[in-house]
PDB file of N, CA and C in Angstrom:
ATOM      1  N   UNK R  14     -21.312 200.924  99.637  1.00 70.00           N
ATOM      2  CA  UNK R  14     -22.758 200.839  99.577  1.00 70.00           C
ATOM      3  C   UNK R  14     -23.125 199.462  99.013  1.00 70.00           C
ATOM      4  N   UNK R  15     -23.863 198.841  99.905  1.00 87.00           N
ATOM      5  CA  UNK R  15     -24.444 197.373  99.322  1.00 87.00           C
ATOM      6  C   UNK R  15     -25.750 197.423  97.800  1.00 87.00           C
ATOM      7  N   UNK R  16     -25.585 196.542  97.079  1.00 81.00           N
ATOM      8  CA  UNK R  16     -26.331 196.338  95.784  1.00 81.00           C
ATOM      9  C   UNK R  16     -27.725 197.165  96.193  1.00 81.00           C
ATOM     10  N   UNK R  17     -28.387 196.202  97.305  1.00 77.00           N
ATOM     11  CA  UNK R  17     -29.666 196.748  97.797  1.00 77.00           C
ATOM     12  C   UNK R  17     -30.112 198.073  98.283  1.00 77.00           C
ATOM     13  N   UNK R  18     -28.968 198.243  98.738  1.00 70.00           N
ATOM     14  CA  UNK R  18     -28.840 200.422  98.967  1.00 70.00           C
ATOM     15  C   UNK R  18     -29.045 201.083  98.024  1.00 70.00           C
ATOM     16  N   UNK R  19     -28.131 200.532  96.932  1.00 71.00           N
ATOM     17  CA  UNK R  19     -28.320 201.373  95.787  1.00 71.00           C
ATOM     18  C   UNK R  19     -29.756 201.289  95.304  1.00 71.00           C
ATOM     19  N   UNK R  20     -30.249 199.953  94.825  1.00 66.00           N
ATOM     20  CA  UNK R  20     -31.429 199.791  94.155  1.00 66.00           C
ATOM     21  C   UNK R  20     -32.513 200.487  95.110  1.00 66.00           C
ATOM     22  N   UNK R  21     -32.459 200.709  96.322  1.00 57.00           N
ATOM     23  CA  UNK R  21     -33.478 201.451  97.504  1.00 57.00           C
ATOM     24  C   UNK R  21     -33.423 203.284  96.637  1.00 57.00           C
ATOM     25  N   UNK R  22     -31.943 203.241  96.725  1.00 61.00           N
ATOM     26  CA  UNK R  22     -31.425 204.855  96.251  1.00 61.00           C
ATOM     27  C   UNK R  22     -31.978 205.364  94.465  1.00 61.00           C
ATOM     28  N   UNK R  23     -31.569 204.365  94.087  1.00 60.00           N
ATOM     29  CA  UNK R  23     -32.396 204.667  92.730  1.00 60.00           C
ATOM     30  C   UNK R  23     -33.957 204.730  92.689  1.00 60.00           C
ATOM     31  N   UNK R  24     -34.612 203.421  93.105  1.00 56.00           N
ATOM     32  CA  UNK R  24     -36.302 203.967  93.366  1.00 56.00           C
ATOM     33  C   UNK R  24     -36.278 205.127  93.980  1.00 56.00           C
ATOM     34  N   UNK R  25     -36.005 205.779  94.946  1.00 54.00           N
ATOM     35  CA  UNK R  25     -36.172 207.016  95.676  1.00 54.00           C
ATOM     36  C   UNK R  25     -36.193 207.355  94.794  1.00 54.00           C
ATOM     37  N   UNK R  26     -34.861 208.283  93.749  1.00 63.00           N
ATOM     38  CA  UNK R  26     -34.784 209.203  93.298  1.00 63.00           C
ATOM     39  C   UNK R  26     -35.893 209.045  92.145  1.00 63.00           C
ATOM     40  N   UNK R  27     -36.245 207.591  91.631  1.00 61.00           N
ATOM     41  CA  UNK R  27     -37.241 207.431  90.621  1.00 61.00           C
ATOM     42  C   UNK R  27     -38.441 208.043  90.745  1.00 61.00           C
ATOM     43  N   UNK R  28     -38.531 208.094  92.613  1.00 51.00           N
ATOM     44  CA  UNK R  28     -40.133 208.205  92.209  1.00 51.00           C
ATOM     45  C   UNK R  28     -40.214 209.706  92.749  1.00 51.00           C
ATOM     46  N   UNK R  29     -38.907 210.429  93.255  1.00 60.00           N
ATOM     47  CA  UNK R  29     -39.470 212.055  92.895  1.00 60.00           C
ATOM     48  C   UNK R  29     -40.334 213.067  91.786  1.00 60.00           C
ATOM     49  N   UNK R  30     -40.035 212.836  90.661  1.00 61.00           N
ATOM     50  CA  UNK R  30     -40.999 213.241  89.550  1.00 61.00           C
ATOM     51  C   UNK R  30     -42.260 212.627  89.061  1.00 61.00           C
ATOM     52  N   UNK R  31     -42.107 211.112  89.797  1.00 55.00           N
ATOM     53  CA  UNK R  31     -44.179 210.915  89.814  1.00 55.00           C
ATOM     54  C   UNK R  31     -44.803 210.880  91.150  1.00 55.00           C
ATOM     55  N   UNK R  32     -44.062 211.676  91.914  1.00 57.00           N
ATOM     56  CA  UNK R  32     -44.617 211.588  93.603  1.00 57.00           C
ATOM     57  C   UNK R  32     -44.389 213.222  93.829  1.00 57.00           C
ATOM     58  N   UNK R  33     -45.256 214.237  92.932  1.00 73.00           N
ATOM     59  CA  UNK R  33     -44.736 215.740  93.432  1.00 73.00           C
ATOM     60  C   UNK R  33     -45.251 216.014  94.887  1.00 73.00           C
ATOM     61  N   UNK R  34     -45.068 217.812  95.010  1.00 84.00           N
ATOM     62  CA  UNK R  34     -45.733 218.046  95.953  1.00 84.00           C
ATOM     63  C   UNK R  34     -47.201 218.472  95.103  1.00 84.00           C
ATOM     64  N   UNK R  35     -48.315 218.328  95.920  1.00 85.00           N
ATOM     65  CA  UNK R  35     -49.689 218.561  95.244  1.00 85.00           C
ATOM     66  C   UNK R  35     -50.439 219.344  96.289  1.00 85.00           C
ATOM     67  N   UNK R  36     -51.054 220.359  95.109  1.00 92.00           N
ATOM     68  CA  UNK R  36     -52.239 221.567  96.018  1.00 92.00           C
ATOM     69  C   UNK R  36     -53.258 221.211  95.367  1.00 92.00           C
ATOM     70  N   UNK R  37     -54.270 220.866  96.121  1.00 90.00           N
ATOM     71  CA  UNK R  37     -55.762 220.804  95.914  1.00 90.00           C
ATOM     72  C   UNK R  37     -56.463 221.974  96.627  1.00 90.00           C
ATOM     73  N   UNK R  38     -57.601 221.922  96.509  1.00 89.00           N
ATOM     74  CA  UNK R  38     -58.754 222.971  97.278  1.00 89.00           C
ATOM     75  C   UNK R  38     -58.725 222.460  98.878  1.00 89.00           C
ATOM     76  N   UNK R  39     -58.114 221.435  99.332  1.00 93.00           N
ATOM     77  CA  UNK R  39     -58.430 221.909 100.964  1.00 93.00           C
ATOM     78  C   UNK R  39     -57.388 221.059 101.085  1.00 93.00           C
ATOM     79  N   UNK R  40     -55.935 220.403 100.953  1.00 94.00           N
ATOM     80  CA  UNK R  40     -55.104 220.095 101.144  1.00 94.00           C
ATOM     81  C   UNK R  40     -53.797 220.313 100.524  1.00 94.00           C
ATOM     82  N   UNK R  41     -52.643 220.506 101.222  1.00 95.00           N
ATOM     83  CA  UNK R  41     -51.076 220.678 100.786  1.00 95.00           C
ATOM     84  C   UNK R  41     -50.608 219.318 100.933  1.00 95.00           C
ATOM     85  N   UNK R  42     -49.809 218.219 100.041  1.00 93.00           N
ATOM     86  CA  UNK R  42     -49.099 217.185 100.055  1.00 93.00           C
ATOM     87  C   UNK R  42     -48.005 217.470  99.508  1.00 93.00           C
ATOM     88  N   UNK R  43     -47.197 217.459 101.010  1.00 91.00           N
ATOM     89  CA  UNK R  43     -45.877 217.382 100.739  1.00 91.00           C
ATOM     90  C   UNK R  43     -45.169 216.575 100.820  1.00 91.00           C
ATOM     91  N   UNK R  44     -44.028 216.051  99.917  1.00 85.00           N
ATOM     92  CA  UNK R  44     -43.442 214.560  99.658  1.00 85.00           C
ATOM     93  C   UNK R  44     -41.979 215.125  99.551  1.00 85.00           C
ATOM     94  N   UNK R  45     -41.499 213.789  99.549  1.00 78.00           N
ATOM     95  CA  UNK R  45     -39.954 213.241  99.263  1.00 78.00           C
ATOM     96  C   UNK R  45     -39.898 211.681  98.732  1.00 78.00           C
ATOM     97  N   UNK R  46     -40.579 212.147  97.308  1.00 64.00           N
ATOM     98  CA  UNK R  46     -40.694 210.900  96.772  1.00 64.00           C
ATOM     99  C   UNK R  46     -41.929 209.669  97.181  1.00 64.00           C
ATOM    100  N   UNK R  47     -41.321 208.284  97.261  1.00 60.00           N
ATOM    101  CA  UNK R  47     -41.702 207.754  98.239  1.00 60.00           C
ATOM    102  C   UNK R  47     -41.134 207.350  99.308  1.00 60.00           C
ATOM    103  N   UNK R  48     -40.320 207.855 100.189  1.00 72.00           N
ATOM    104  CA  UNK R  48     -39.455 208.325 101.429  1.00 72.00           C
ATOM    105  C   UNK R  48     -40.526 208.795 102.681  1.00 72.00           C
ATOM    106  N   UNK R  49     -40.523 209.892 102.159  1.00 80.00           N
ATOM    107  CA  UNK R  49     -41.723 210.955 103.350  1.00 80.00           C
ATOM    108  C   UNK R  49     -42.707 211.912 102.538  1.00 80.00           C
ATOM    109  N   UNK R  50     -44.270 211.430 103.338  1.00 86.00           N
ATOM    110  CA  UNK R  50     -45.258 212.063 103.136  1.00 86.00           C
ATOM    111  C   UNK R  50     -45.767 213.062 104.246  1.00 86.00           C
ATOM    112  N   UNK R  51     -46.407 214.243 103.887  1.00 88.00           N
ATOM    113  CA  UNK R  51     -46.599 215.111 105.058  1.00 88.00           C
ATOM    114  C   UNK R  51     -48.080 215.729 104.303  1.00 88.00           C
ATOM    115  N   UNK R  52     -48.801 215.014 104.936  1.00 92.00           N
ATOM    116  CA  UNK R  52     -50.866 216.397 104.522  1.00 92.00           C
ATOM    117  C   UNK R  52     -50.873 217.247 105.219  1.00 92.00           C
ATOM    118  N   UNK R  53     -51.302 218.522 104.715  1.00 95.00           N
ATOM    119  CA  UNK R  53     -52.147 219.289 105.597  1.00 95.00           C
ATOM    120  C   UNK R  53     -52.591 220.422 104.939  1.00 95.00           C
ATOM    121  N   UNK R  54     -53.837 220.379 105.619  1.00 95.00           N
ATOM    122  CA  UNK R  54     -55.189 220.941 105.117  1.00 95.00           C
ATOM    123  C   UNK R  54     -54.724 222.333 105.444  1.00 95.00           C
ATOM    124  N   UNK R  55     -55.173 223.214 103.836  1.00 96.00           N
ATOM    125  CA  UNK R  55     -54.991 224.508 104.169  1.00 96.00           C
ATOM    126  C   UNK R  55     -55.729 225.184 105.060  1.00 96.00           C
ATOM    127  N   UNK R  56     -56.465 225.022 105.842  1.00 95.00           N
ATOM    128  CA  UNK R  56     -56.864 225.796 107.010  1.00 95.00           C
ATOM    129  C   UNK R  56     -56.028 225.327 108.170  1.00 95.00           C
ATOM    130  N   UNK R  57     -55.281 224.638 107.742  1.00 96.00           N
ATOM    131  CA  UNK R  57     -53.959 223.919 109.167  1.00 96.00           C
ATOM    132  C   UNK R  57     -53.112 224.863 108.982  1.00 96.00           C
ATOM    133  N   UNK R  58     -52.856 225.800 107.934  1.00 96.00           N
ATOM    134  CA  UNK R  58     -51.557 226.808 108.103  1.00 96.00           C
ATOM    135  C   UNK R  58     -51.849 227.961 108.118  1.00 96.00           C
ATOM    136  N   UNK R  59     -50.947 227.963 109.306  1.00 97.00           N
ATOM    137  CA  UNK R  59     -50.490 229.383 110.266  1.00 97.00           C
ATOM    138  C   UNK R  59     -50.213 230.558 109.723  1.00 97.00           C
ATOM    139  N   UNK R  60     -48.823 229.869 108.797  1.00 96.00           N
ATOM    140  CA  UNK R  60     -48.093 230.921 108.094  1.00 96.00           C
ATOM    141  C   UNK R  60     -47.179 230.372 107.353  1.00 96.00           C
ATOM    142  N   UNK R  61     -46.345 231.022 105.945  1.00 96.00           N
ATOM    143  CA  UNK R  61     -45.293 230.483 105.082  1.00 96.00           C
ATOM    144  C   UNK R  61     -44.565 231.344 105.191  1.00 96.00           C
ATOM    145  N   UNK R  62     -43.393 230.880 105.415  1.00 97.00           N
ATOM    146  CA  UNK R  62     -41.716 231.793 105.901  1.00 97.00           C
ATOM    147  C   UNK R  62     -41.030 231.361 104.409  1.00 97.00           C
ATOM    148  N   UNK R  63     -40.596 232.345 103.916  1.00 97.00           N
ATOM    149  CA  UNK R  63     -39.588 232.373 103.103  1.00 97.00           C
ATOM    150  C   UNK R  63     -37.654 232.622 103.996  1.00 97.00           C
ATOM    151  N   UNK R  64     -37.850 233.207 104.753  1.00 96.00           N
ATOM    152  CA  UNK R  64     -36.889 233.800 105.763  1.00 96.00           C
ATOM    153  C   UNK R  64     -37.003 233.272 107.063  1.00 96.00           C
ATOM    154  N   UNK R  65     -36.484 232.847 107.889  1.00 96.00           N
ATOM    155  CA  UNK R  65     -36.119 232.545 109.373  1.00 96.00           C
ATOM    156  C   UNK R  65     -34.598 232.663 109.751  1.00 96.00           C
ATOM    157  N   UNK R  66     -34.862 232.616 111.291  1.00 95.00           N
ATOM    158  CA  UNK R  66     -33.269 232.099 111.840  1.00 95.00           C
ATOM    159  C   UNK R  66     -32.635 231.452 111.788  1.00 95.00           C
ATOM    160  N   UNK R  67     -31.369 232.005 111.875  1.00 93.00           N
ATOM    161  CA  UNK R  67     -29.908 230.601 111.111  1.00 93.00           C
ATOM    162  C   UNK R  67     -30.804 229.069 111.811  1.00 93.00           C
ATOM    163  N   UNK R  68     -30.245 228.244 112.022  1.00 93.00           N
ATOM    164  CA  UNK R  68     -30.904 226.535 111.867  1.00 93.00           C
ATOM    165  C   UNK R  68     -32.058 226.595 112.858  1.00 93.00           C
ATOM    166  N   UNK R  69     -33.146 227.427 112.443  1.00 95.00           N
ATOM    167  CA  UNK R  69     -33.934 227.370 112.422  1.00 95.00           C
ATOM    168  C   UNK R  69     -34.841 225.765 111.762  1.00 95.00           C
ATOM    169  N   UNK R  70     -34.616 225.521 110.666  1.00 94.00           N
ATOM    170  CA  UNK R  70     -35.299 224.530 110.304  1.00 94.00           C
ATOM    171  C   UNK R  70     -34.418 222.901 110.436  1.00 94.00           C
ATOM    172  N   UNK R  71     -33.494 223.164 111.859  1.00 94.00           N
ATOM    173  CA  UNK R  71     -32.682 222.376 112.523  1.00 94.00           C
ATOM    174  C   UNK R  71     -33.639 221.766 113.952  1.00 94.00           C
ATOM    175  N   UNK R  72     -34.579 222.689 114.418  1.00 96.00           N
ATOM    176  CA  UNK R  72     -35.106 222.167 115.647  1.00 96.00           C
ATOM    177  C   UNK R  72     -36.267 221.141 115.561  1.00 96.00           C
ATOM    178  N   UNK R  73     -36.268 220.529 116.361  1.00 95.00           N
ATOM    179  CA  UNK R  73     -37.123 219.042 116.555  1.00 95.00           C
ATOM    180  C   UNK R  73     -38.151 218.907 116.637  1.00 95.00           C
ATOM    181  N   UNK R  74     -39.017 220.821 116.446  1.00 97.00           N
ATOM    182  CA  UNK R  74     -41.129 220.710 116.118  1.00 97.00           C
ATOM    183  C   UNK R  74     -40.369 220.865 114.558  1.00 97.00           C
ATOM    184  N   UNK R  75     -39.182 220.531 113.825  1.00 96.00           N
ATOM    185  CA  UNK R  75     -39.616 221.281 112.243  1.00 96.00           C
ATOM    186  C   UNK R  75     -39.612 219.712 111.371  1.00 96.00           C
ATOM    187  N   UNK R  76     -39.917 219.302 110.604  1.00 94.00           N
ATOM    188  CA  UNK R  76     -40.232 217.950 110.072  1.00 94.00           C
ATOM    189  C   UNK R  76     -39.356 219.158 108.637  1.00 94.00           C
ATOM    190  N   UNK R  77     -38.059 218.758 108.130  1.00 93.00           N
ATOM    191  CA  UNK R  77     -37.450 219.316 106.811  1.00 93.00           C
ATOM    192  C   UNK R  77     -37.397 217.977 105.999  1.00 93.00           C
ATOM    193  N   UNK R  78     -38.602 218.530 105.077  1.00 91.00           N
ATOM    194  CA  UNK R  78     -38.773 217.497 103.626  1.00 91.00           C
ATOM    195  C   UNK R  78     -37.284 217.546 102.714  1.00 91.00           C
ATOM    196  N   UNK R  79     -36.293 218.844 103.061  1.00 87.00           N
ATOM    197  CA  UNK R  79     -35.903 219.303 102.492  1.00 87.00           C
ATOM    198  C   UNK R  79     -34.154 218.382 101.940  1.00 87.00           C
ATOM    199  N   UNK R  80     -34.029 217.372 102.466  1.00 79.00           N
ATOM    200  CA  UNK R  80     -33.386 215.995 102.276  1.00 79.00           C
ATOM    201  C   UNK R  80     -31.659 216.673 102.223  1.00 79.00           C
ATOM    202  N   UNK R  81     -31.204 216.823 101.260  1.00 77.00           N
ATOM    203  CA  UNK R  81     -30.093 217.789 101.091  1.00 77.00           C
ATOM    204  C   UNK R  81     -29.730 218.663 100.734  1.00 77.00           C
ATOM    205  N   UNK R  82     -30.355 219.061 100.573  1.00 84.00           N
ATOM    206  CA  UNK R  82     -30.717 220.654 100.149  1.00 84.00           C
ATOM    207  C   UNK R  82     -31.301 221.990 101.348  1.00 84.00           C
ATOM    208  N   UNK R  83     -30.995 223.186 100.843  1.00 93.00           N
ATOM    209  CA  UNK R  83     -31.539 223.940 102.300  1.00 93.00           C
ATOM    210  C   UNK R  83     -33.101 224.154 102.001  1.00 93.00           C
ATOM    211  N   UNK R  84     -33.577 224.193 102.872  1.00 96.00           N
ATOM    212  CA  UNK R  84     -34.989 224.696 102.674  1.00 96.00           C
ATOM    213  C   UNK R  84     -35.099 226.027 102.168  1.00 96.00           C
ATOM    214  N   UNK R  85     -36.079 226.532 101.744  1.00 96.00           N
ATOM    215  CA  UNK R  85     -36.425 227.804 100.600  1.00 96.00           C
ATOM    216  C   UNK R  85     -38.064 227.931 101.595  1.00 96.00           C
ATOM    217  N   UNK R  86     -38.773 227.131 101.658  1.00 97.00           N
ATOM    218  CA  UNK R  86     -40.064 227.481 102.383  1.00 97.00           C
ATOM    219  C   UNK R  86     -40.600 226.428 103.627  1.00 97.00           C
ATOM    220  N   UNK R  87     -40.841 227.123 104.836  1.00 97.00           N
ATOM    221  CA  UNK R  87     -41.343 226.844 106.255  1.00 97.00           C
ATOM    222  C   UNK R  87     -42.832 226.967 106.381  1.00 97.00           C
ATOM    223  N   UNK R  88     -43.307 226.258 106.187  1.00 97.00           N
ATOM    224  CA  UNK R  88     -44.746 226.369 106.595  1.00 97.00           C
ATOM    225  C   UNK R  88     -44.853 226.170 108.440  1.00 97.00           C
ATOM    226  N   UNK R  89     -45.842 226.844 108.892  1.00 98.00           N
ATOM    227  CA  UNK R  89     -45.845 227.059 110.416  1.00 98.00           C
ATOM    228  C   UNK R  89     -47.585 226.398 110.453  1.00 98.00           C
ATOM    229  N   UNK R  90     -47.834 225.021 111.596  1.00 97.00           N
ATOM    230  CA  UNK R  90     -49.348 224.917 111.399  1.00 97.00           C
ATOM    231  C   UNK R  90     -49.702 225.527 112.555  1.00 97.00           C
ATOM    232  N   UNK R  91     -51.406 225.586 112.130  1.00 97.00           N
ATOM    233  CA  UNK R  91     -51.923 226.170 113.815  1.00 97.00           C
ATOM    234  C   UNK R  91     -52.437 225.462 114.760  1.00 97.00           C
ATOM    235  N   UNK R  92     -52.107 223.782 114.944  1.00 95.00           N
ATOM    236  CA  UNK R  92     -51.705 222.973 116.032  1.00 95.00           C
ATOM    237  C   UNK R  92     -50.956 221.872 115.616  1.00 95.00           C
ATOM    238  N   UNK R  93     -49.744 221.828 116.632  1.00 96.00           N
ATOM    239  CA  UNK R  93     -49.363 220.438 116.691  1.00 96.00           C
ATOM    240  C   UNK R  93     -49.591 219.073 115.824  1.00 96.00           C
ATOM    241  N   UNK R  94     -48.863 218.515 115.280  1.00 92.00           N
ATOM    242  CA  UNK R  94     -49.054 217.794 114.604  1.00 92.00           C
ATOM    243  C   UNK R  94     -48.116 216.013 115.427  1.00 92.00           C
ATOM    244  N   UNK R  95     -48.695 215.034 115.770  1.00 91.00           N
ATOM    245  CA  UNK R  95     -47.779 213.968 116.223  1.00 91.00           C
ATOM    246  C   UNK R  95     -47.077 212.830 115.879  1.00 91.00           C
ATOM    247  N   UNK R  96     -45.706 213.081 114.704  1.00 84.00           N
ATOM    248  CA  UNK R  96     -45.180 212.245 113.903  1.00 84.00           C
ATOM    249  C   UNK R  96     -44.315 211.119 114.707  1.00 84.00           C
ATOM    250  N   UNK R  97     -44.866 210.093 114.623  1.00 85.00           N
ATOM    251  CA  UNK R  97     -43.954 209.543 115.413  1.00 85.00           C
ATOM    252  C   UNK R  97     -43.760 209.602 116.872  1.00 85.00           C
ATOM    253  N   UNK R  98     -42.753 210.024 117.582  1.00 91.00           N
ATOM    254  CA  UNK R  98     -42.312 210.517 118.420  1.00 91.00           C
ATOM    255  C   UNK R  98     -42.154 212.074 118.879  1.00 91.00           C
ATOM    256  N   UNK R  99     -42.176 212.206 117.516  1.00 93.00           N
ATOM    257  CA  UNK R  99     -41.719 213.907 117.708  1.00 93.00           C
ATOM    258  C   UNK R  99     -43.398 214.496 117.152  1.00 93.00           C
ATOM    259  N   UNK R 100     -43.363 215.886 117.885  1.00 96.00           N
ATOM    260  CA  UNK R 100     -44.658 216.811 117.595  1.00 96.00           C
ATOM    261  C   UNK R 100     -44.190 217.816 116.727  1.00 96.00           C
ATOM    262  N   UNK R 101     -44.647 218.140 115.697  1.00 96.00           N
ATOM    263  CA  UNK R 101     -44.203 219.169 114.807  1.00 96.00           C
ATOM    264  C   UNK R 101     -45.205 220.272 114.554  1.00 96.00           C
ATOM    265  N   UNK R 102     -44.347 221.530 114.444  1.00 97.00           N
ATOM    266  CA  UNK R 102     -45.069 222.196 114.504  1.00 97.00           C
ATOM    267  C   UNK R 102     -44.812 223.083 113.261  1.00 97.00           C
ATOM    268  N   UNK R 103     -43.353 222.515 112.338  1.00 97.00           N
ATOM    269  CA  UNK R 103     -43.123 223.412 111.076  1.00 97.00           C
ATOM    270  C   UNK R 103     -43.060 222.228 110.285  1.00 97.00           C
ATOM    271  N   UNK R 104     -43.121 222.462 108.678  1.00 96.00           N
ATOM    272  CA  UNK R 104     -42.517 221.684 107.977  1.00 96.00           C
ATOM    273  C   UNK R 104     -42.260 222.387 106.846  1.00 96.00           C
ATOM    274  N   UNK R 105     -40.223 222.073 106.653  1.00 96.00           N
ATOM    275  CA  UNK R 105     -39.310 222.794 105.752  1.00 96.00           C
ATOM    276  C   UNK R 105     -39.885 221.977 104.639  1.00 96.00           C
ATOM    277  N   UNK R 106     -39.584 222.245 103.382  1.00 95.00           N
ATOM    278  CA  UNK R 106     -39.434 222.135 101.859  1.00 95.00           C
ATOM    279  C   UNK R 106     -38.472 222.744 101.037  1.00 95.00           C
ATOM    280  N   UNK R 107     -38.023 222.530 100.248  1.00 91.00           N
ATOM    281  CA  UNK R 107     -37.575 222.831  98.850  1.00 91.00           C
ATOM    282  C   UNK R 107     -37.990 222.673  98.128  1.00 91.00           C
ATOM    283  N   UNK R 108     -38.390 223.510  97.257  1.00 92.00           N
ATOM    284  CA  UNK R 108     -39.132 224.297  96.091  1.00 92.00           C
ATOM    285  C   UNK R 108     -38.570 224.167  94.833  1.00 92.00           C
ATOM    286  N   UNK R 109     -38.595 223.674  93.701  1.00 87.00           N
ATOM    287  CA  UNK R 109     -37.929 224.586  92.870  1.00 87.00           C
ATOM    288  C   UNK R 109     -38.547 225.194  92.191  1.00 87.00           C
ATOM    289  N   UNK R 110     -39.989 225.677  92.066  1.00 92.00           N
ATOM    290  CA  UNK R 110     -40.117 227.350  91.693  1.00 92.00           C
ATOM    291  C   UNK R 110     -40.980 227.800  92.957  1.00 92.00           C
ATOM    292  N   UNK R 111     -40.145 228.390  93.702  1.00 95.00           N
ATOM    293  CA  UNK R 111     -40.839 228.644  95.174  1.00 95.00           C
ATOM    294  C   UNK R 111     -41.895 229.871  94.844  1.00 95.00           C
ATOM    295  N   UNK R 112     -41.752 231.029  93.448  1.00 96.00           N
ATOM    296  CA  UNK R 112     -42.321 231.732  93.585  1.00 96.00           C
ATOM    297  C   UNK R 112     -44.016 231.387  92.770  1.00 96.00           C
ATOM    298  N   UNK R 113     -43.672 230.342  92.099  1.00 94.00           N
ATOM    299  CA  UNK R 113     -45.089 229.568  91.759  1.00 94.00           C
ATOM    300  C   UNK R 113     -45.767 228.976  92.661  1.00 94.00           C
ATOM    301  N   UNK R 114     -45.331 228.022  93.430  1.00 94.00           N
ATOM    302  CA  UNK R 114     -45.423 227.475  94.665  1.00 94.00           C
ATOM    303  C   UNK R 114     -46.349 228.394  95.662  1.00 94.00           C
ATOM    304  N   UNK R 115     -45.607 229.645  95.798  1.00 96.00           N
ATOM    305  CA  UNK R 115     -46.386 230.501  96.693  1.00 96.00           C
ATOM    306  C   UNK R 115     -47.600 231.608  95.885  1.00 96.00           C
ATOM    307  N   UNK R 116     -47.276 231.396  94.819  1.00 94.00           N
ATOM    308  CA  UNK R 116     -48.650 232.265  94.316  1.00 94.00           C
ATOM    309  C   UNK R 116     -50.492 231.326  94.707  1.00 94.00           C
ATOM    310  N   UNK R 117     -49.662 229.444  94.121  1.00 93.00           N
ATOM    311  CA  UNK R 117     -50.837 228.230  93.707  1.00 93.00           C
ATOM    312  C   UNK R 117     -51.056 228.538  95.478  1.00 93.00           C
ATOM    313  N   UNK R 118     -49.980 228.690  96.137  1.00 94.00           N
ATOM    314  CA  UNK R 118     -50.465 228.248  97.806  1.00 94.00           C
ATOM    315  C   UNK R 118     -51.413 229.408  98.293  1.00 94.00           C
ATOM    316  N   UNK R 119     -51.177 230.738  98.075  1.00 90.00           N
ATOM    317  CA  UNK R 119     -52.204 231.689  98.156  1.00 90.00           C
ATOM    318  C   UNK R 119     -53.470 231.309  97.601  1.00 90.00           C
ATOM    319  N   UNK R 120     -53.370 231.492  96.557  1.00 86.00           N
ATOM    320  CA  UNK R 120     -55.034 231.391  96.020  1.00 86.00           C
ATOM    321  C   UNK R 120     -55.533 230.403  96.407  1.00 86.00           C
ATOM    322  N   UNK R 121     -55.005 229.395  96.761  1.00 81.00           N
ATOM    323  CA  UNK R 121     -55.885 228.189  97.267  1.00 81.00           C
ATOM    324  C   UNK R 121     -56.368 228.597  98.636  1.00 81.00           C
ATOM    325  N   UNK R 122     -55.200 229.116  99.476  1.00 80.00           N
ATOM    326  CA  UNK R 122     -56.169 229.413 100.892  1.00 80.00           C
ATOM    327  C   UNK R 122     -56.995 230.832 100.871  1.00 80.00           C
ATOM    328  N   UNK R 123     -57.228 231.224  99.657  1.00 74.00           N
ATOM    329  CA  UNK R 123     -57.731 232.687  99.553  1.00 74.00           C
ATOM    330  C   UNK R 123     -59.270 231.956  98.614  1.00 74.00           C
ATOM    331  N   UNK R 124     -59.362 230.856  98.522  1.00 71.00           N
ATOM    332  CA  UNK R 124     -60.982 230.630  97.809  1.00 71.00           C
ATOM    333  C   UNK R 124     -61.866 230.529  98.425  1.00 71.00           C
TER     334      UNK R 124
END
């Protein structure tokens, strides 16, 4: 690994704990640091999967924030989204308190 990889690899990991994921009243921001950003407005989701099919969050509508680690939660939107090249239509995460995570994510789309 070259000097500059590393120093790329260390900011990453630096800026996971001041770059969370964030719930507001009409948006979900989901991050990977400063790597990858993903918005979307809670009336954009479909549905949240705790459970799916084996590599499921392997196919090419799923955008996985989830870096090396397995995903824990699938959000499903209710259209298309156009990243890039690719159209997505899920986006994986890892959680680490998925069951807080999904209480803050309810009540927000329940106000």
């Amino acid at each position: 690994m070259t000097a500059s990889a590393m120093v790329w690899l260390v900011a990453l990991v630096r800026s996971m704990p001041r770059l969370p994921v964030l719930l507001d009243a009409e948006r979900l921001v989901l991050r990977i640091g400063s790597l990858r950003r993903f918005d979307i407005l809670l009336k954009d989701i479909a549905a949240v999967r705790t459970s799916w099919e084996s590599r499921a969050e392997k196919a090419k509508t799923v955008s996985n924030l989830a870096l090396i680690a397995y995903p824990n939660v699938m959000i499903d939107l209710r259209q298309p989204v156009v990243s890039g090249r690719r159209t997505i239509t899920t986006v994986a995460h890892r959680m680490d308190d998925l069951p807080g995570f999904l209480t803050a994510l309810n009540d927000g789309m329940h106000r």
